[in-house]
Short mmCIF file of C-alpha atoms and ligand atoms in Angstrom, two decimals:
data_model
loop_
_atom_site.label_atom_id
_atom_site.label_comp_id
_atom_site.label_asym_id
_atom_site.label_seq_id
_atom_site.Cartn_x
_atom_site.Cartn_y
_atom_site.Cartn_z
CA MET A 107 54.27 97.63 -17.95
CA TYR A 108 57.06 95.33 -18.86
CA THR A 109 58.99 95.01 -21.98
CA GLN A 110 56.92 93.27 -24.55
CA ALA A 111 59.83 92.17 -26.68
CA LEU A 112 60.67 89.58 -24.06
CA ASN A 113 57.36 87.90 -24.48
CA ASP A 114 57.93 86.39 -27.88
CA PRO A 115 56.79 82.84 -27.25
CA SER A 116 58.99 81.47 -30.05
CA SER A 117 62.14 82.52 -28.22
CA LYS A 118 63.65 80.28 -25.53
CA ILE A 119 61.63 78.55 -22.77
CA ALA A 120 64.46 76.56 -21.37
CA THR A 121 62.17 74.24 -19.49
CA VAL A 122 60.21 72.76 -22.39
CA GLU A 123 61.57 69.24 -21.84
CA GLU A 124 60.17 69.23 -18.31
CA GLY A 125 56.76 68.68 -19.83
CA GLU A 126 53.57 70.68 -19.60
CA GLU A 127 52.21 68.76 -16.64
CA LYS A 128 55.21 69.27 -14.44
CA LEU A 129 55.24 72.96 -15.35
CA ASN A 130 51.61 73.23 -14.47
CA ASP A 131 52.19 71.58 -11.09
CA TYR A 132 54.99 73.98 -10.37
CA PHE A 133 52.79 76.88 -11.48
CA MET A 134 49.98 75.81 -9.15
CA GLU A 135 52.48 75.43 -6.30
CA ARG A 136 53.54 79.01 -6.83
CA ILE A 137 49.91 80.13 -6.93
CA SER A 138 49.09 78.39 -3.67
CA ALA A 139 52.17 79.92 -2.08
CA ASP A 140 50.71 83.32 -3.05
CA GLU A 141 53.63 84.08 -5.33
CA LYS A 142 53.04 86.61 -8.08
CA ILE A 143 53.28 85.46 -11.67
CA GLU A 144 55.26 87.85 -13.87
CA PRO A 145 54.95 88.18 -17.66
CA ASN A 146 57.99 86.12 -18.58
CA ASP A 147 57.24 83.27 -16.21
CA TRP A 148 55.74 80.08 -17.56
CA MET A 149 51.96 80.03 -17.30
CA PRO A 150 49.24 77.73 -18.65
CA ALA A 151 47.89 78.93 -22.01
CA SER A 152 44.41 79.10 -20.52
CA TYR A 153 45.60 81.33 -17.67
CA ARG A 154 47.11 83.68 -20.23
CA LYS A 155 43.94 83.64 -22.33
CA THR A 156 41.68 84.26 -19.35
CA LEU A 157 43.79 87.20 -18.24
CA ILE A 158 43.95 88.73 -21.71
CA ARG A 159 40.19 88.53 -21.92
CA GLN A 160 39.57 89.92 -18.46
CA ILE A 161 42.17 92.70 -18.50
CA SER A 162 41.29 93.88 -22.00
CA GLN A 163 37.59 93.97 -21.18
CA HIS A 164 38.38 95.85 -18.02
CA ALA A 165 40.40 98.34 -20.11
CA HIS A 166 37.58 98.70 -22.65
CA SER A 167 35.17 99.41 -19.78
CA GLU A 168 37.32 102.28 -18.54
CA VAL A 169 37.48 103.78 -22.02
CA ILE A 170 33.79 103.36 -22.89
CA GLY A 171 33.00 104.53 -19.36
CA MET A 172 34.26 107.98 -20.32
CA LEU A 173 31.35 108.43 -22.75
CA PRO A 174 28.32 108.66 -20.42
CA GLU A 175 30.15 111.07 -18.12
CA GLY A 176 31.78 113.03 -20.91
CA ASN A 177 28.21 113.80 -21.96
CA TRP A 178 27.93 116.24 -19.03
CA ILE A 179 31.30 117.99 -19.02
CA THR A 180 30.09 121.02 -20.97
CA ARG A 181 26.91 121.21 -18.90
CA ALA A 182 28.31 120.78 -15.38
CA PRO A 183 26.51 123.28 -13.13
CA THR A 184 29.60 125.02 -11.70
CA LEU A 185 33.25 125.46 -12.61
CA ARG A 186 34.22 123.31 -9.61
CA ARG A 187 32.01 120.46 -10.78
CA LYS A 188 33.31 120.83 -14.32
CA ALA A 189 36.96 120.69 -13.26
CA THR A 190 36.18 117.65 -11.10
CA LEU A 191 34.35 115.83 -13.87
CA LEU A 192 37.11 116.54 -16.36
CA ALA A 193 39.70 115.17 -13.93
CA LYS A 194 37.60 112.10 -13.28
CA VAL A 195 37.04 111.33 -16.95
CA GLN A 196 40.76 111.83 -17.57
CA ASP A 197 41.49 109.34 -14.78
CA GLU A 198 39.26 106.77 -16.46
CA GLY A 199 41.25 107.18 -19.67
CA GLY A 200 44.39 106.64 -17.61
CA HIS A 201 42.92 103.50 -16.06
CA GLY A 202 42.25 102.16 -19.54
CA LEU A 203 45.87 102.77 -20.48
CA TYR A 204 47.33 101.10 -17.36
CA LEU A 205 45.17 98.10 -18.12
CA TYR A 206 45.99 97.89 -21.83
CA ALA A 207 49.67 98.00 -20.84
CA ALA A 208 49.16 95.20 -18.32
CA ALA A 209 47.42 93.06 -20.97
CA GLU A 210 50.19 93.77 -23.49
CA THR A 211 52.69 92.04 -21.23
CA LEU A 212 50.80 88.83 -22.05
CA GLY A 213 51.67 89.12 -25.72
CA ILE A 214 48.74 90.92 -27.32
CA SER A 215 49.10 94.37 -28.86
CA ARG A 216 47.00 97.35 -27.89
CA GLU A 217 45.96 97.73 -31.53
CA GLU A 218 44.66 94.16 -31.55
CA MET A 219 42.65 94.68 -28.39
CA GLN A 220 41.17 97.90 -29.71
CA GLN A 221 40.24 96.20 -32.94
CA GLN A 222 38.45 93.47 -30.96
CA LEU A 223 36.42 96.17 -29.25
CA LEU A 224 35.57 97.94 -32.50
CA ASP A 225 34.64 94.66 -34.19
CA GLY A 226 32.26 93.87 -31.33
CA LYS A 227 34.30 90.80 -30.37
CA ALA A 228 35.24 92.10 -26.95
CA ARG A 229 32.87 93.19 -24.26
CA TYR A 230 32.88 96.06 -21.84
CA SER A 231 30.89 96.53 -18.66
CA SER A 232 27.15 96.62 -19.38
CA ILE A 233 26.62 99.52 -17.02
CA PHE A 234 27.94 101.97 -19.59
CA ASN A 235 25.08 101.13 -21.94
CA TYR A 236 22.72 103.17 -19.78
CA PRO A 237 22.16 106.84 -20.56
CA THR A 238 23.05 109.87 -18.43
CA LEU A 239 19.79 111.79 -18.68
CA THR A 240 20.18 114.27 -15.82
CA TRP A 241 22.99 115.91 -13.86
CA ALA A 242 22.08 113.68 -10.92
CA ASP A 243 23.25 110.71 -13.02
CA ILE A 244 26.81 112.02 -12.73
CA GLY A 245 26.34 111.78 -8.98
CA SER A 246 24.87 108.28 -9.20
CA ILE A 247 27.66 107.04 -11.45
CA GLY A 248 30.35 108.25 -9.08
CA TRP A 249 28.61 106.94 -5.98
CA LEU A 250 27.24 103.62 -7.29
CA VAL A 251 29.17 102.69 -10.43
CA ASP A 252 32.58 103.73 -9.16
CA GLY A 253 31.58 102.35 -5.75
CA ALA A 254 30.81 98.96 -7.27
CA ALA A 255 33.99 99.13 -9.35
CA ILE A 256 36.03 99.78 -6.20
CA MET A 257 34.46 96.74 -4.50
CA ASN A 258 35.50 94.67 -7.51
CA GLN A 259 38.94 96.16 -7.87
CA ILE A 260 40.20 96.05 -4.29
CA PRO A 261 40.54 92.24 -4.27
CA LEU A 262 42.14 92.45 -7.74
CA CYS A 263 45.07 94.29 -6.11
CA ARG A 264 45.97 90.84 -4.73
CA CYS A 265 45.46 89.05 -8.03
CA SER A 266 48.12 86.46 -8.89
CA PHE A 267 49.27 88.22 -12.06
CA GLY A 268 51.77 90.93 -11.10
CA PRO A 269 51.11 93.57 -13.79
CA TYR A 270 47.33 93.38 -13.28
CA ALA A 271 47.70 93.62 -9.50
CA ARG A 272 50.02 96.62 -9.79
CA ALA A 273 47.70 98.40 -12.22
CA MET A 274 44.83 97.83 -9.77
CA VAL A 275 46.77 99.38 -6.89
CA ARG A 276 47.17 102.57 -8.91
CA VAL A 277 43.55 102.49 -10.04
CA CYS A 278 42.19 101.97 -6.52
CA LYS A 279 44.16 104.92 -5.20
CA GLU A 280 42.48 107.12 -7.78
CA GLU A 281 38.98 105.68 -7.49
CA SER A 282 38.15 106.90 -4.03
CA PHE A 283 37.89 110.51 -5.20
CA HIS A 284 35.54 109.33 -7.95
CA GLN A 285 33.09 107.86 -5.50
CA ARG A 286 33.30 110.77 -3.07
CA GLN A 287 32.70 113.44 -5.71
CA GLY A 288 29.63 111.52 -6.91
CA TYR A 289 28.19 111.24 -3.44
CA GLU A 290 28.86 114.92 -2.88
CA ILE A 291 26.85 115.80 -6.00
CA LEU A 292 23.89 113.83 -4.68
CA LEU A 293 24.29 115.29 -1.22
CA ALA A 294 24.04 118.80 -2.67
CA LEU A 295 20.93 117.84 -4.66
CA CYS A 296 19.31 116.17 -1.66
CA LYS A 297 19.86 119.27 0.45
CA GLY A 298 18.48 121.47 -2.30
CA SER A 299 14.98 122.16 -3.58
CA ALA A 300 12.23 119.54 -3.80
CA GLU A 301 12.86 119.30 -7.56
CA GLN A 302 16.56 118.69 -7.00
CA LYS A 303 15.89 115.98 -4.47
CA ALA A 304 13.35 114.38 -6.83
CA MET A 305 16.01 114.42 -9.54
CA ALA A 306 18.39 112.55 -7.22
CA GLN A 307 15.71 109.99 -6.34
CA GLU A 308 14.77 109.45 -9.98
CA SER A 309 18.41 108.89 -10.83
CA LEU A 310 18.89 106.35 -8.03
CA ASP A 311 15.76 104.57 -9.26
CA ARG A 312 17.37 104.05 -12.64
CA TRP A 313 20.94 103.24 -11.53
CA TRP A 314 20.39 101.01 -8.50
CA TRP A 315 19.63 97.71 -10.24
CA PRO A 316 22.17 98.05 -13.06
CA SER A 317 24.82 98.78 -10.39
CA ILE A 318 23.88 95.62 -8.51
CA MET A 319 24.19 93.69 -11.74
CA MET A 320 27.77 94.94 -12.20
CA PHE A 321 28.94 92.09 -9.94
CA GLY A 322 27.83 89.61 -12.56
CA PRO A 323 25.65 86.50 -12.40
CA HIS A 324 24.99 84.62 -9.18
CA ASP A 325 27.84 82.32 -8.18
CA ALA A 326 25.89 79.23 -9.19
CA ASN A 327 25.58 80.54 -12.76
CA SER A 328 28.99 82.11 -13.15
CA THR A 329 30.87 80.19 -15.80
CA HIS A 330 34.45 81.34 -15.26
CA SER A 331 34.42 81.86 -11.53
CA ASP A 332 35.78 78.52 -10.22
CA GLN A 333 38.84 78.45 -12.42
CA SER A 334 39.56 82.13 -11.78
CA MET A 335 39.32 81.54 -8.05
CA ALA A 336 41.70 78.56 -8.29
CA TRP A 337 44.20 80.72 -10.15
CA LYS A 338 43.72 83.52 -7.63
CA ILE A 339 42.76 85.96 -10.35
CA LYS A 340 39.46 86.31 -8.58
CA ARG A 341 39.55 86.37 -4.79
CA ILE A 342 35.96 87.00 -3.74
CA SER A 343 32.84 85.58 -5.39
CA ASN A 344 30.28 87.68 -7.27
CA ASP A 345 27.58 87.22 -4.64
CA ASP A 346 29.89 88.04 -1.74
CA LEU A 347 31.06 91.21 -3.43
CA ARG A 348 27.49 92.20 -4.26
CA GLN A 349 26.43 91.71 -0.65
CA LYS A 350 29.38 93.75 0.60
CA PHE A 351 28.44 96.54 -1.76
CA ILE A 352 24.79 96.55 -0.73
CA ASP A 353 25.69 96.50 2.96
CA ALA A 354 27.97 99.47 2.48
CA THR A 355 25.63 101.43 0.23
CA VAL A 356 22.23 101.17 1.92
CA PRO A 357 23.20 103.33 4.93
CA GLN A 358 24.70 105.88 2.53
CA ALA A 359 21.39 106.12 0.68
CA HIS A 360 19.58 106.60 4.00
CA HIS A 361 21.95 109.40 4.88
CA LEU A 362 20.96 111.12 1.64
CA GLY A 363 17.33 110.59 2.55
CA LEU A 364 16.79 108.57 -0.63
CA GLU A 365 14.82 105.40 -1.02
CA ILE A 366 16.37 102.38 -2.67
CA PRO A 367 13.98 101.03 -5.32
CA ASP A 368 13.68 97.56 -3.85
CA PRO A 369 10.57 96.75 -1.77
CA ASP A 370 12.21 93.54 -0.51
CA LEU A 371 15.24 95.30 0.91
CA LYS A 372 15.42 94.79 4.64
CA PHE A 373 18.03 94.29 7.32
CA ASN A 374 18.42 90.72 8.43
CA GLU A 375 19.22 90.71 12.16
CA LYS A 376 20.34 87.10 12.02
CA THR A 377 22.92 87.45 9.26
CA GLY A 378 23.80 91.08 9.86
CA HIS A 379 23.32 91.74 6.13
CA TRP A 380 20.74 93.51 4.00
CA ASP A 381 18.45 91.07 2.21
CA PHE A 382 17.44 92.24 -1.24
CA GLY A 383 14.93 91.39 -3.96
CA LYS A 384 15.22 89.43 -7.17
CA ILE A 385 17.54 90.74 -9.84
CA ASP A 386 16.10 91.00 -13.35
CA TRP A 387 18.64 88.82 -15.14
CA ASP A 388 16.68 89.08 -18.38
CA GLU A 389 17.54 92.76 -18.49
CA PHE A 390 21.18 91.93 -17.75
CA LYS A 391 21.29 89.45 -20.62
CA ARG A 392 19.50 91.83 -22.97
CA VAL A 393 22.04 94.60 -22.37
CA LEU A 394 24.95 92.16 -22.54
CA ALA A 395 23.66 90.89 -25.87
CA GLY A 396 23.86 94.40 -27.30
CA ASN A 397 20.30 95.56 -26.80
CA GLY A 398 20.62 98.00 -23.93
CA PRO A 399 19.51 101.61 -24.27
CA CYS A 400 22.89 102.88 -25.54
CA ASN A 401 24.94 99.94 -26.87
CA ARG A 402 24.86 101.17 -30.46
CA GLU A 403 25.45 104.77 -29.53
CA ARG A 404 28.53 103.85 -27.45
CA MET A 405 30.09 101.79 -30.21
CA GLU A 406 29.37 104.46 -32.80
CA ALA A 407 31.02 107.11 -30.64
CA ARG A 408 34.05 104.91 -29.98
CA THR A 409 34.41 103.97 -33.66
CA LYS A 410 34.09 107.59 -34.74
CA ALA A 411 36.74 108.70 -32.23
CA HIS A 412 39.05 105.94 -33.44
CA ASN A 413 38.56 106.80 -37.10
CA ASP A 414 38.83 110.53 -36.53
CA GLY A 415 42.15 109.97 -34.77
CA ASP A 416 43.58 107.90 -37.59
CA TRP A 417 45.30 110.76 -39.43
CA VAL A 418 46.82 111.98 -36.15
CA ARG A 419 48.41 108.61 -35.44
CA LYS A 420 49.65 108.36 -39.01
CA ALA A 421 51.07 111.89 -38.95
CA ALA A 422 52.85 111.26 -35.66
CA LEU A 423 54.44 108.07 -36.99
CA ALA A 424 55.47 109.82 -40.23
CA HIS A 425 56.95 112.70 -38.27
CA ALA A 426 58.93 110.34 -36.02
CA ALA A 427 60.22 108.39 -39.03
CA LYS A 428 61.33 111.59 -40.75
CA GLN A 429 63.07 112.87 -37.64
CA ALA A 430 64.85 109.56 -37.16
CA ALA A 431 65.99 109.51 -40.80
CA ARG A 432 67.30 113.06 -40.52
CA LYS A 433 69.18 112.18 -37.38
CA SER A 434 70.86 109.18 -38.98
CA THR A 435 71.93 111.09 -42.11
CA ARG A 436 73.38 113.80 -39.87
CA LYS A 437 75.32 111.14 -37.98
CA ALA A 438 76.55 109.59 -41.21
CA ALA A 439 77.79 112.95 -42.53
CA MET B 289 55.04 91.91 -31.89
CA SER B 290 55.65 95.64 -31.94
CA ASP B 291 57.69 95.58 -35.15
CA ASN B 292 54.72 96.58 -37.23
CA LYS B 293 55.36 100.00 -38.78
CA ASP B 294 51.76 101.12 -38.08
CA MET B 295 52.11 100.60 -34.38
CA MET B 296 53.42 103.06 -31.89
CA PRO B 297 56.44 101.69 -30.07
CA LEU B 298 56.29 100.91 -26.38
CA TRP B 299 58.32 102.87 -23.81
CA GLU B 300 59.01 102.07 -20.19
CA VAL B 301 58.45 104.91 -17.76
CA PHE B 302 60.54 105.59 -14.66
CA VAL B 303 59.49 108.28 -12.20
CA ARG B 304 61.46 109.96 -9.43
CA SER B 305 58.87 110.79 -6.81
CA LYS B 306 61.07 113.36 -5.09
CA ASN B 307 64.66 114.46 -5.08
CA GLY B 308 66.74 112.14 -2.97
CA LEU B 309 64.94 109.02 -4.23
CA SER B 310 65.83 107.03 -7.33
CA HIS B 311 63.65 106.66 -10.39
CA THR B 312 61.39 103.63 -10.17
CA HIS B 313 59.42 101.83 -12.84
CA ALA B 314 55.91 103.25 -13.08
CA GLY B 315 54.54 101.52 -16.17
CA SER B 316 54.65 101.95 -19.92
CA VAL B 317 53.26 104.14 -22.66
CA HIS B 318 52.97 104.08 -26.41
CA ALA B 319 54.52 106.98 -28.33
CA THR B 320 56.07 107.66 -31.71
CA ASP B 321 59.13 109.38 -30.28
CA ALA B 322 60.87 110.27 -27.03
CA GLU B 323 59.25 113.66 -26.70
CA MET B 324 55.75 112.21 -27.06
CA ALA B 325 56.68 109.41 -24.67
CA LEU B 326 57.64 112.01 -22.03
CA GLN B 327 54.42 113.93 -22.51
CA ASN B 328 52.27 110.81 -22.38
CA ALA B 329 54.15 109.59 -19.31
CA ARG B 330 53.50 112.89 -17.58
CA ASP B 331 49.78 112.69 -18.36
CA ILE B 332 49.41 109.06 -17.42
CA TYR B 333 51.72 108.59 -14.44
CA THR B 334 51.99 111.99 -12.74
CA ARG B 335 48.47 113.41 -12.57
CA ARG B 336 48.74 113.84 -8.78
CA ALA B 337 52.19 115.24 -8.26
CA GLU B 338 53.69 111.72 -8.16
CA GLY B 339 56.96 112.88 -9.67
CA VAL B 340 59.65 115.51 -10.13
CA SER B 341 61.50 113.76 -12.93
CA ILE B 342 60.66 111.18 -15.61
CA TRP B 343 62.84 108.84 -17.68
CA VAL B 344 61.46 107.07 -20.73
CA VAL B 345 63.30 104.17 -22.37
CA PRO B 346 62.26 102.26 -25.50
CA SER B 347 61.08 98.89 -24.21
CA ALA B 348 62.95 97.12 -26.98
CA GLU B 349 66.23 98.54 -25.63
CA ILE B 350 65.92 96.83 -22.26
CA THR B 351 67.88 93.66 -21.70
CA ALA B 352 66.38 91.53 -18.98
CA SER B 353 67.61 88.44 -17.22
CA ASP B 354 65.93 85.21 -18.18
CA PRO B 355 63.41 84.12 -15.52
CA SER B 356 63.99 80.45 -16.29
CA SER B 357 67.67 80.80 -15.31
CA LYS B 358 66.79 82.54 -12.06
CA GLY B 359 68.49 79.70 -10.24
CA GLU B 360 71.96 79.99 -11.76
CA MET B 361 71.68 83.74 -11.82
CA PHE B 362 70.87 84.42 -8.19
CA GLU B 363 71.60 81.25 -6.24
CA PRO B 364 75.29 82.11 -5.66
CA SER B 365 74.34 85.15 -3.63
CA GLY B 366 71.73 83.24 -1.67
CA THR B 367 74.24 80.80 -0.21
CA LYS B 368 76.81 83.40 0.86
CA ILE B 369 75.22 84.17 4.19
CA TYR B 370 78.58 85.44 5.51
CA ARG B 371 77.90 88.57 3.48
CA HIS B 372 75.30 89.57 6.04
CA PRO B 373 76.12 91.21 9.38
CA THR B 374 73.95 88.76 11.32
CA PHE B 375 76.39 85.93 10.39
CA TYR B 376 78.90 87.24 12.95
CA ASP B 377 78.53 86.73 16.69
CA ILE B 378 79.39 89.74 18.77
CA PRO B 379 78.94 89.53 22.57
CA GLU B 380 75.98 91.51 23.77
CA GLU B 381 78.09 93.53 26.24
CA VAL B 382 80.00 95.03 23.33
CA GLY B 383 76.82 96.88 22.46
CA HIS B 384 75.49 97.96 19.11
CA MET B 385 77.82 97.48 16.18
FE1 FE2 C 585 38.28 103.63 -13.43
FE1 FE2 C 586 36.41 105.66 -11.59
#
């Protein structure tokens, strides 16, 4: 979202003689004054690295996230639902592109990031390694997965890195329709036949815990959190976000007449929050390590799409080169 | 960084949200040529009627001011407060001016 050519680290940097430490102090002063950091500003190498990792993984998640939902486009039950799902999946592709562009301002190319994904060196959100077995899953994804993503992304709109914050503002504007359309799908099922309602319940049973895990490990076990908070990349802790999400979502489930699959879930009058049961972190780690239900399938689909598109990219580049050559010979003549 | 022949060049996208307003920077896209850049920009930045006109500019063609010389570049205008209307005292009874 900024011109990449300006980011060549070998060019300039007029302030080198000031020394790294002084630069870092000045950087932290700007952070504490809530100033935005822009791509060509000096930043600690570790801040740059952290952002590249986070933004590219966020982008990969948007792109891989298209797969489980894309699975149902041809089988959506009505034309209205099909048009909606197509628009939603297209939005997710757009989110991926805004994010790749934001990461590129830090000096990494989109090709490099994509290669990291294909080589299995970069992660994407674990949630997309779960299968979409029924139509109700499209409802659950919109309601819970997009709902959790919104919770995560709203504070990122205030993130200290300008291009990431701006991309998040755009993304958040688009996300609210995603969550609403998902909830509407479940609402229709819950008002329908007993089988339809059972389908909605069964779907919630499978998606609830993975959605809760989307907020990441508990604060005490979160490796990158402290530094990210200090840099104001992260504004709210994993556990606080998770609690906010649960508090917002439980009443919505009750409105649907669905039961959340957690026997320990109960409202705590003292704190004003919903207490919830123990999260199965072994499952989280298993999926993260590549052994979820669909990890291999997702990577195969992504790799195939990338390889199948190879000739198209090459042809487009060849066409552009030919057109440019023709134009310059015409000018010369 | 984007000199590699196998990479699609980067373009900056400017969108006019409606007639009467100027084009503002919306983001960037990759494309092999201007026509593809326009099409990609339309798909990526105007999916919800955000625009009536799009400009695309090769990113490499943009010349930007150097952020490390922000001081020299913009300080002179910061100190010339007499360029602002509030610098001048006009008696209240004169009314709005
Ligand atoms: Fe998204
Ligand atoms: Fe979404």
